[in-house]
mmCIF file with all atom_site columns, C-alpha atoms in Angstrom:
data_model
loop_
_atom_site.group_PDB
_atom_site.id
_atom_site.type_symbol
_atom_site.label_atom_id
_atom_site.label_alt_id
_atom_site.label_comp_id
_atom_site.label_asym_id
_atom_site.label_entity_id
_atom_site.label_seq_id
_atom_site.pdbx_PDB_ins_code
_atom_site.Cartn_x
_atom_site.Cartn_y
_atom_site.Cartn_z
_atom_site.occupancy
_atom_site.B_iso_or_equiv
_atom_site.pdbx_formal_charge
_atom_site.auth_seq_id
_atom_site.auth_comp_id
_atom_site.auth_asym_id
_atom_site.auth_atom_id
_atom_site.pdbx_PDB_model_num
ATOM 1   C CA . UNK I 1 1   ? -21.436 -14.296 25.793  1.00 0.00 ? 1   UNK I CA 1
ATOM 2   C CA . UNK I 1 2   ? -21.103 -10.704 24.973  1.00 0.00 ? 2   UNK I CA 1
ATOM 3   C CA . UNK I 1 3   ? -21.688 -8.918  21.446  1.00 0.00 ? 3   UNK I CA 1
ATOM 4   C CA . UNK I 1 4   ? -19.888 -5.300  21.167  1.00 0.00 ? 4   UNK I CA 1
ATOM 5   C CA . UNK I 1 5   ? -20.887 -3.275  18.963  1.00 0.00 ? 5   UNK I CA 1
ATOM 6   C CA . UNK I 1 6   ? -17.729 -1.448  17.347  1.00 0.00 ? 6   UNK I CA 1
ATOM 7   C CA . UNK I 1 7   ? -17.365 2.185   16.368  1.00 0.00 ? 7   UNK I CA 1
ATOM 8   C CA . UNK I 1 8   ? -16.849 2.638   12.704  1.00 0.00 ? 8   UNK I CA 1
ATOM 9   C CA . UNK I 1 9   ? -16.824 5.873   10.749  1.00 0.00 ? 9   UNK I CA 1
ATOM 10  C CA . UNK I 1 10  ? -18.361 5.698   7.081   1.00 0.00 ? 10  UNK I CA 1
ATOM 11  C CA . UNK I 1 11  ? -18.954 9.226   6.542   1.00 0.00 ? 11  UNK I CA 1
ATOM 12  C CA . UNK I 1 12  ? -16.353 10.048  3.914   1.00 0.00 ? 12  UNK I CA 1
ATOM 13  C CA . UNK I 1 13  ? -16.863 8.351   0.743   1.00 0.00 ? 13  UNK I CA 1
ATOM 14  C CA . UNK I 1 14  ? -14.544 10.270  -1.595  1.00 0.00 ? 14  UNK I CA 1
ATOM 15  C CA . UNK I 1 15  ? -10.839 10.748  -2.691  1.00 0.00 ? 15  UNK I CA 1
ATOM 16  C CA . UNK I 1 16  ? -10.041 14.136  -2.883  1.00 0.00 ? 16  UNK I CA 1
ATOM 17  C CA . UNK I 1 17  ? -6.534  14.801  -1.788  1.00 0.00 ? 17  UNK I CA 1
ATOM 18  C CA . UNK I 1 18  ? -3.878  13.658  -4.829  1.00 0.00 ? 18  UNK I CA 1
ATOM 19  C CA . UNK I 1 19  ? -1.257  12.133  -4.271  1.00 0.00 ? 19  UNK I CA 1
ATOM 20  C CA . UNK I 1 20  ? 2.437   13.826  -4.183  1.00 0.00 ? 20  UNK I CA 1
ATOM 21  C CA . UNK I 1 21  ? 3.738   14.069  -7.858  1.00 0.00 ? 21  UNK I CA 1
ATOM 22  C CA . UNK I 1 22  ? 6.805   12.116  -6.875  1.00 0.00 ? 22  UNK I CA 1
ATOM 23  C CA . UNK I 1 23  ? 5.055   9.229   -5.977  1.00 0.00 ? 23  UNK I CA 1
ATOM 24  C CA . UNK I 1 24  ? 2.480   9.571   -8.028  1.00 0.00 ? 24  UNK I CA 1
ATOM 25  C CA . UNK I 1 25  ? 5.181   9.178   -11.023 1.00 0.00 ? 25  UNK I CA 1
ATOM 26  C CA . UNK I 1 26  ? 6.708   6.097   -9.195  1.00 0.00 ? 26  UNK I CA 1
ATOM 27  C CA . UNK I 1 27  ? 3.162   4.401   -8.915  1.00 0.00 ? 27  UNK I CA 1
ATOM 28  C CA . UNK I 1 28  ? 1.924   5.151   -12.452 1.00 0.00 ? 28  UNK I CA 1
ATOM 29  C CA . UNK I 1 29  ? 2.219   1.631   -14.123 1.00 0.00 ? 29  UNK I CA 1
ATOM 30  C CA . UNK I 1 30  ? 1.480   -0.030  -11.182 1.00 0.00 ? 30  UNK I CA 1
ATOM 31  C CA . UNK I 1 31  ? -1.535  -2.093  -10.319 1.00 0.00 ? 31  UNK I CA 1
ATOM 32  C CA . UNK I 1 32  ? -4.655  -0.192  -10.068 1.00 0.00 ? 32  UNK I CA 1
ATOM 33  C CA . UNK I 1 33  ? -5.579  -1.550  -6.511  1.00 0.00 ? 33  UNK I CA 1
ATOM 34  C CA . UNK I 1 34  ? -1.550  -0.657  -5.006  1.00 0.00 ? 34  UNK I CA 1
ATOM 35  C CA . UNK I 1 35  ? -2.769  2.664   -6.934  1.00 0.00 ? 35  UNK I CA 1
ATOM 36  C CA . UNK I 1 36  ? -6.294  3.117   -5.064  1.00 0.00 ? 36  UNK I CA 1
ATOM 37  C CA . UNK I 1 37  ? -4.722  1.722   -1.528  1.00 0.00 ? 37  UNK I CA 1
ATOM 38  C CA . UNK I 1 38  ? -2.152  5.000   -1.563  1.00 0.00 ? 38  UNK I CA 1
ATOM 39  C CA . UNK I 1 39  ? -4.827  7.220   -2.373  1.00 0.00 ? 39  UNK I CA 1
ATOM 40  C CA . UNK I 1 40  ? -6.542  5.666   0.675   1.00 0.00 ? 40  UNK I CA 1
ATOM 41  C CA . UNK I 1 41  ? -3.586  6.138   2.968   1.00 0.00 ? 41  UNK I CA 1
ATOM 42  C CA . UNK I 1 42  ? -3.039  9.722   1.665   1.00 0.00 ? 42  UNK I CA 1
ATOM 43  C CA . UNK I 1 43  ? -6.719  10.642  2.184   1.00 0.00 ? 43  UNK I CA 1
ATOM 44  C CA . UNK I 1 44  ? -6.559  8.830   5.853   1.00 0.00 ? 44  UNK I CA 1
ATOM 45  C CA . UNK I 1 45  ? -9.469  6.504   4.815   1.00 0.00 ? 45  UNK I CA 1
ATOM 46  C CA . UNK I 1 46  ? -10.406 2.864   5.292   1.00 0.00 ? 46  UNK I CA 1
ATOM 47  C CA . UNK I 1 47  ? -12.340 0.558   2.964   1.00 0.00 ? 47  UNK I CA 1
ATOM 48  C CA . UNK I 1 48  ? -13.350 -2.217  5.414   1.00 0.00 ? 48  UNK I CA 1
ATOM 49  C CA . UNK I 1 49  ? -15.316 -1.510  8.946   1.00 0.00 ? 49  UNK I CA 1
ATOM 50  C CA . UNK I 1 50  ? -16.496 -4.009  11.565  1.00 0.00 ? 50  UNK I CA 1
ATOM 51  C CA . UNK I 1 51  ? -18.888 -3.107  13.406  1.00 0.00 ? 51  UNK I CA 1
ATOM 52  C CA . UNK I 1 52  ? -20.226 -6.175  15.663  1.00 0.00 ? 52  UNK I CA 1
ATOM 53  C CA . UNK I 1 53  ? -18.197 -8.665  17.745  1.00 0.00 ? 53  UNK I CA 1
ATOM 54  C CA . UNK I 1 54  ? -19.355 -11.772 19.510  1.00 0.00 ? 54  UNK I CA 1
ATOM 55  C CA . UNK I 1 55  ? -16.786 -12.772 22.707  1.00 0.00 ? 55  UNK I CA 1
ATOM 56  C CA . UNK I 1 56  ? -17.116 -15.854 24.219  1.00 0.00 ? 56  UNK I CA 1
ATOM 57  C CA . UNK I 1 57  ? -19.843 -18.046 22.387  1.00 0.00 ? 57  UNK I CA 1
ATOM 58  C CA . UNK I 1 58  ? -19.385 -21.622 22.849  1.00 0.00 ? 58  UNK I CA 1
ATOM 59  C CA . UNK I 1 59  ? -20.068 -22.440 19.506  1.00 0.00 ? 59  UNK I CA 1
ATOM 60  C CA . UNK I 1 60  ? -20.762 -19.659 16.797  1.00 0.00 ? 60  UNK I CA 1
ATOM 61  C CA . UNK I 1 61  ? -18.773 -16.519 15.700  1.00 0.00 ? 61  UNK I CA 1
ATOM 62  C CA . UNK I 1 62  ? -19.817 -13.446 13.937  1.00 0.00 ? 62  UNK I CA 1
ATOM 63  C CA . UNK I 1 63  ? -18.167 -11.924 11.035  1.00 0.00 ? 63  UNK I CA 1
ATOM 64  C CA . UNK I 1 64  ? -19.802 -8.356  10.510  1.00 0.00 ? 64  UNK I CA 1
ATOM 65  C CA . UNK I 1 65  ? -18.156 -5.557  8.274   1.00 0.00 ? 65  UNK I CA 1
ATOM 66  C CA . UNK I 1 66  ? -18.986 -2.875  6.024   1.00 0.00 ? 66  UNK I CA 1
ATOM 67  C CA . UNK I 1 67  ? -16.922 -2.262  2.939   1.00 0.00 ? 67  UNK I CA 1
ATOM 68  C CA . UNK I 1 68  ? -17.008 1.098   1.468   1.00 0.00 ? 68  UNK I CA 1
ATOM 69  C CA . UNK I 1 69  ? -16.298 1.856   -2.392  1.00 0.00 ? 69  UNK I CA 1
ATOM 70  C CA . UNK I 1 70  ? -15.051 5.480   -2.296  1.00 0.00 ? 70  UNK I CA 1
ATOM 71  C CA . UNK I 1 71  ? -15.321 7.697   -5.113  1.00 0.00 ? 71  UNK I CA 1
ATOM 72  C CA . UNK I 1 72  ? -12.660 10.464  -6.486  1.00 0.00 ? 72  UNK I CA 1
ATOM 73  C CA . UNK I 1 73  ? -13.459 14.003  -6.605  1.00 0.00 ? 73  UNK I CA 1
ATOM 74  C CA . UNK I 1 74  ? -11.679 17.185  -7.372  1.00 0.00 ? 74  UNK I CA 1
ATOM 75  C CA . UNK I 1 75  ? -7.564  16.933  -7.731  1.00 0.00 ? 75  UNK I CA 1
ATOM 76  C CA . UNK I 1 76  ? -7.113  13.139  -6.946  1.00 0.00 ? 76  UNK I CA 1
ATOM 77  C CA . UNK I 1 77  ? -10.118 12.055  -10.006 1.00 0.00 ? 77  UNK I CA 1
ATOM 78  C CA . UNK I 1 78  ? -7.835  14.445  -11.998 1.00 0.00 ? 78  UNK I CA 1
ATOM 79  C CA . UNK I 1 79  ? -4.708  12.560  -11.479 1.00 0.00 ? 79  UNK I CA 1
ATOM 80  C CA . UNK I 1 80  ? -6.452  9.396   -11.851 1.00 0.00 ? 80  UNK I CA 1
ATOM 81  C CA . UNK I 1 81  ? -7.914  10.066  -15.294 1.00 0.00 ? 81  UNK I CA 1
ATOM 82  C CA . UNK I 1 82  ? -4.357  9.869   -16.707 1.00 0.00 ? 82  UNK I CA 1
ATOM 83  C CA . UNK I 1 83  ? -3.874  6.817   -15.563 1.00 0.00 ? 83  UNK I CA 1
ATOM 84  C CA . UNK I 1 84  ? -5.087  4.078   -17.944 1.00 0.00 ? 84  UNK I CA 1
ATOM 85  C CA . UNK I 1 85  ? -5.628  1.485   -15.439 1.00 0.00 ? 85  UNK I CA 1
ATOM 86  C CA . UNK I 1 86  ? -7.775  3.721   -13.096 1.00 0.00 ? 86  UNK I CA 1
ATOM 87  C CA . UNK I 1 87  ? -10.266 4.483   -15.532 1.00 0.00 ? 87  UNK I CA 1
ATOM 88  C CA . UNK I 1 88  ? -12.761 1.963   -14.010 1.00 0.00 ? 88  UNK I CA 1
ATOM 89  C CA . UNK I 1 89  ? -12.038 3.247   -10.600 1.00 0.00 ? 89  UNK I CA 1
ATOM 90  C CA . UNK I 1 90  ? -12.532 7.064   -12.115 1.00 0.00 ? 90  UNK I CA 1
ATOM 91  C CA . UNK I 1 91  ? -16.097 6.270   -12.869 1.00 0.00 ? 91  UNK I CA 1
ATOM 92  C CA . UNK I 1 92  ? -17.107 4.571   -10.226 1.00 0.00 ? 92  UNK I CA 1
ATOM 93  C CA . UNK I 1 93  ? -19.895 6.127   -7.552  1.00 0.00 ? 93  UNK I CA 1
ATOM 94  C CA . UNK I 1 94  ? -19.089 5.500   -4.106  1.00 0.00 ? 94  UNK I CA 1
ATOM 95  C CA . UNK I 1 95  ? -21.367 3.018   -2.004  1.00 0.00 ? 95  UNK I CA 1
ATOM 96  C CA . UNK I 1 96  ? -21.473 0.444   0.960   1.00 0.00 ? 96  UNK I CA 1
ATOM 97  C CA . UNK I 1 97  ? -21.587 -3.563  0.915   1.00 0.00 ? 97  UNK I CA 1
ATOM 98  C CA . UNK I 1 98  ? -22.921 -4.423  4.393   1.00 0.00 ? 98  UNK I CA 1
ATOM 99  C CA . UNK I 1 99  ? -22.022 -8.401  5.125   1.00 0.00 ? 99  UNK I CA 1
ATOM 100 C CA . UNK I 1 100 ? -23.310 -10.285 8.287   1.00 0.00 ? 100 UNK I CA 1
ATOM 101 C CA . UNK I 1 101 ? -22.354 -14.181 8.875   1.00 0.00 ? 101 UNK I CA 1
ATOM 102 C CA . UNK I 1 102 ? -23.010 -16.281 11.406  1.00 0.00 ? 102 UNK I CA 1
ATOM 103 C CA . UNK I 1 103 ? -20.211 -18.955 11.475  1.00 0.00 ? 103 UNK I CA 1
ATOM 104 C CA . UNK I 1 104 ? -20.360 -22.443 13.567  1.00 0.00 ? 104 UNK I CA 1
ATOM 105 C CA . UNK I 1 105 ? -16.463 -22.844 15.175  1.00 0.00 ? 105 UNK I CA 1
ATOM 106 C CA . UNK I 1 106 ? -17.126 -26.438 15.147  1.00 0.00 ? 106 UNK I CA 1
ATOM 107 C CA . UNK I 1 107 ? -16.890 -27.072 11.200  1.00 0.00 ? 107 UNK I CA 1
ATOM 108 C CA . UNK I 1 108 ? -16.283 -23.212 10.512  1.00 0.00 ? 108 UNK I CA 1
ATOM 109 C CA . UNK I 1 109 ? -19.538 -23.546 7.900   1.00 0.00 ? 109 UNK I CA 1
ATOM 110 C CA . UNK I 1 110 ? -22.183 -20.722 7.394   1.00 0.00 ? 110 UNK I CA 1
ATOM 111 C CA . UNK I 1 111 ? -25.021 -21.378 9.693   1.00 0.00 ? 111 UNK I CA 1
ATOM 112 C CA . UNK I 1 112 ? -26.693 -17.579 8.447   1.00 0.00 ? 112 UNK I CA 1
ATOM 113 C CA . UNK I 1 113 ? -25.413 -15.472 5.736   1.00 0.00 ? 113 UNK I CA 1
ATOM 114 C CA . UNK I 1 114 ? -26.070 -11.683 4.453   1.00 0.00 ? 114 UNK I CA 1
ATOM 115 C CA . UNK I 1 115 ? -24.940 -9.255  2.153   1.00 0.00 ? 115 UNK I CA 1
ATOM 116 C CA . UNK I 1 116 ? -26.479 -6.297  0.764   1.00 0.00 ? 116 UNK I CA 1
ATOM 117 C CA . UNK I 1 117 ? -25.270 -3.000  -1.178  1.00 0.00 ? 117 UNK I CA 1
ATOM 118 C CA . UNK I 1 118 ? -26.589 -0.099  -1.014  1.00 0.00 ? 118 UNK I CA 1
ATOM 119 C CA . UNK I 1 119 ? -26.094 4.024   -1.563  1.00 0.00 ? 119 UNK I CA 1
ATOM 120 C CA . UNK I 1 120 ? -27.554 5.335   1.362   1.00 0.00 ? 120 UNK I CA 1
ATOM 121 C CA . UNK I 1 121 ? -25.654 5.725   4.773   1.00 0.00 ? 121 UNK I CA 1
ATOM 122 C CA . UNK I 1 122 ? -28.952 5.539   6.751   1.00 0.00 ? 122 UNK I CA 1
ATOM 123 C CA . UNK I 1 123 ? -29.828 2.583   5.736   1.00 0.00 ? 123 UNK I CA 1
ATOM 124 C CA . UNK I 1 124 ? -26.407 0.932   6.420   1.00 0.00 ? 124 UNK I CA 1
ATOM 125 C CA . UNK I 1 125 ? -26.629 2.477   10.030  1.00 0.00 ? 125 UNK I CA 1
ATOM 126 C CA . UNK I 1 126 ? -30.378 0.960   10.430  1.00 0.00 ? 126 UNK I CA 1
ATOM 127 C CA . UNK I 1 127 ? -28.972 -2.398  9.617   1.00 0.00 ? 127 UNK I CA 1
ATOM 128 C CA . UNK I 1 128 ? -26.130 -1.872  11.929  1.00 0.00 ? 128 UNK I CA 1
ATOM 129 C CA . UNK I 1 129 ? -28.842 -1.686  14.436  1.00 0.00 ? 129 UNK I CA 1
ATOM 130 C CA . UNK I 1 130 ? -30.709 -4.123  13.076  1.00 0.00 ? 130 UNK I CA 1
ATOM 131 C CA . UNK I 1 131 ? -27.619 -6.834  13.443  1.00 0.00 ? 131 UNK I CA 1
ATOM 132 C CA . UNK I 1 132 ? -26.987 -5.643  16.823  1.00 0.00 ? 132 UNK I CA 1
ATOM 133 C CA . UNK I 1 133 ? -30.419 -6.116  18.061  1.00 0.00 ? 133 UNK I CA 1
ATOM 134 C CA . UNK I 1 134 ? -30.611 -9.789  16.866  1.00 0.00 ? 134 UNK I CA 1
ATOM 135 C CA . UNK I 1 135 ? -27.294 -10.970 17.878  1.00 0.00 ? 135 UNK I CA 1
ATOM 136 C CA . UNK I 1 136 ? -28.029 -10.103 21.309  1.00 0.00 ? 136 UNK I CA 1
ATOM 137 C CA . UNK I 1 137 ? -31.155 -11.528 21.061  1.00 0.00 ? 137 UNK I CA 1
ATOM 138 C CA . UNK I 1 138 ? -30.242 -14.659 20.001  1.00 0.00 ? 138 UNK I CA 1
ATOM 139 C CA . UNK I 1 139 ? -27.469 -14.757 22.678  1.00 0.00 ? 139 UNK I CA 1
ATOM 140 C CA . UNK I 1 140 ? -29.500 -14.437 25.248  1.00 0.00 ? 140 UNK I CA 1
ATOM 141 C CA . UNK I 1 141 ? -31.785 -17.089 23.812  1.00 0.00 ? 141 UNK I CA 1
ATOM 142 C CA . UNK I 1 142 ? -28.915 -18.921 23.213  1.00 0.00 ? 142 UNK I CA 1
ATOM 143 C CA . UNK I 1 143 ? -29.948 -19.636 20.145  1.00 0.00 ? 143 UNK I CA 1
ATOM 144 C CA . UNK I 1 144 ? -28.393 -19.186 16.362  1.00 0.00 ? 144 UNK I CA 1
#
């Protein structure tokens, strides 16, 4: 039993770079999340980080991610405020959803469950290390 602890990058929580006019034209009635995912691509950003693995356990799994909510700035909240659709997405603050589960492979049920948001980077990166600590704690307990 082995937990890794994966490298994620959560540092850049806004959209800046628009989009290029011609497909910014072709994706203006489209849905607002096919909208948001091109602005993610264009901007070279992700929304969903894991950031703990467990190899090998007998019986449990882990499923530990961060989601980030990115906010628009500059040219790409400009474009976006045209767009009808995006106006929920042109408001919205960035943040981080930090979700931890401990899942038994047996009957695939929730044995430990938690999810938390939050603004503040530091404190996502203290639970990071938080999660780590106890996972490979309770693996070499083995205990869950």
């Amino acid at each position: 039993m082995q937990t890794n602890r994966l490298k994620i990058n959560i540092e850049d929580l806004y959209i800046s770079k628009p989009l290029e006019k011609e497909t910014y034209l072709k994706v203006i009635g489209e849905h607002p999340n096919t909208i948001h995912s091109l602005y993610l691509i264009t901007n070279d950003l992700v929304s969903l980080h894991h950031f703990l693995s467990l190899d090998d356990h007998p019986q449990y799994t882990i499923n530990a991610y961060v989601s980030v909510y990115h906010g628009y700035c500059g040219k790409a909240k400009q474009q976006i405020g045209i767009i009808n659709s995006m106006s929920e997405k042109h408001k919205q603050r960035p943040f981080f959803s930090i979700t931890y589960k401990i899942i038994n492979k047996s009957n695939m049920k929730e044995s430990f469950s938690f999810k938390h948001m939050s603004k503040s980077k530091k404190e996502i990166y203290k639970l990071i290390d938080i999660f780590h600590k106890k996972t490979e704690e309770l693996c070499r307990a083995n205990t869950f």
